[in-house]
């Protein structure tokens, strides 16, 4: 049986947590789920503990003491997944921006088409974003063009956060050296996989803005991405990726 786990970082996702977990477990493929919660004040992790009674042996929880950013939450989750022997490790948001049904398409891309990384891509066939204000769509779309220009990486959706990795990718990327925590984290992971010549495919998805809970986007996350891309390019020149 395929060992696949979906890592979902959460911070104050009490309005989404039940539905997102139920949605993953209602799929035909037998995914496991790891929630990495940063001690959300709204009690998200308490609710996950309750749901663990229902989904014993499939639902796991790792709680950190304070909000430390999405990037470090994923690195934490990846290490957990590697040490527990998973072959396919997914990134997905808790807010239903990513449709859990697409997990199976990403898995298929890796398991049957021999990709090492499958990216749920908003921009590989036009612009597939629903309900985002125009300025947000433009920012995200041009961010991908900017990343392509600076790094030369041929990926349409460089900041995507809906991904399937084969375990060997996460083993080969030195997770302790990942520097960034916001969108730049997503770019850094893809760039490190790209530099190491892993096979990366983009699977078109439709991305929908969250309808419940609060966004954690901030100016510092955007600044980190703008300067981070240049730093990544420089580190590549000095062979540090
Ligand atoms: N553990 C943890 N999870 C986080 C942190 N920041 C964001 N998340 C989670 O990461 C996922 C993506 O965060 P979002 O707030 O949706 O960020 P976004 O997708 O860039 O912004 P919106 O879609 O506009 O809300 C969600 O599941 C969040 O709960 C954090 O510091 N720690
Ligand atoms: Mg979101």
CSV table of N, CA and C in Angstrom, one decimal, residues 7 16 28 76 93 156 164 179 181 235-236 241:
chain,number,residue,atom,x,y,z
A,7,UNK,N,0.5,17.0,5.1
A,7,UNK,CA,0.9,17.8,6.2
A,7,UNK,C,0.1,19.1,6.1
A,16,UNK,N,-12.4,25.7,10.0
A,16,UNK,CA,-12.2,24.8,8.9
A,16,UNK,C,-11.7,23.4,9.2
A,28,UNK,N,-11.0,8.3,-1.8
A,28,UNK,CA,-10.8,6.8,-1.9
A,28,UNK,C,-9.4,6.4,-1.5
A,76,UNK,N,9.1,21.0,10.0
A,76,UNK,CA,8.8,20.2,11.1
A,76,UNK,C,8.0,19.0,10.7
A,93,UNK,N,-3.1,23.6,2.4
A,93,UNK,CA,-3.6,24.6,3.4
A,93,UNK,C,-4.9,24.0,4.1
A,156,UNK,N,5.4,27.6,-13.7
A,156,UNK,CA,4.4,28.6,-13.8
A,156,UNK,C,3.9,29.2,-12.5
A,164,UNK,N,2.9,17.6,-3.9
A,164,UNK,CA,3.3,16.2,-3.5
A,164,UNK,C,4.8,16.0,-3.7
A,179,UNK,N,15.7,28.4,4.7
A,179,UNK,CA,15.9,29.7,5.4
A,179,UNK,C,14.5,30.4,5.6
A,181,UNK,N,10.3,31.5,5.5
A,181,UNK,CA,9.1,31.0,6.2
A,181,UNK,C,7.7,31.3,5.6
A,235,UNK,N,22.9,32.4,-3.7
A,235,UNK,CA,23.4,31.2,-3.0
A,235,UNK,C,23.6,30.1,-4.0
A,236,UNK,N,22.8,30.1,-5.1
A,236,UNK,CA,23.0,29.1,-6.2
A,236,UNK,C,24.4,29.3,-6.8
A,241,UNK,N,23.1,25.6,-2.5
A,241,UNK,CA,21.7,25.1,-2.4
A,241,UNK,C,21.7,23.6,-2.3
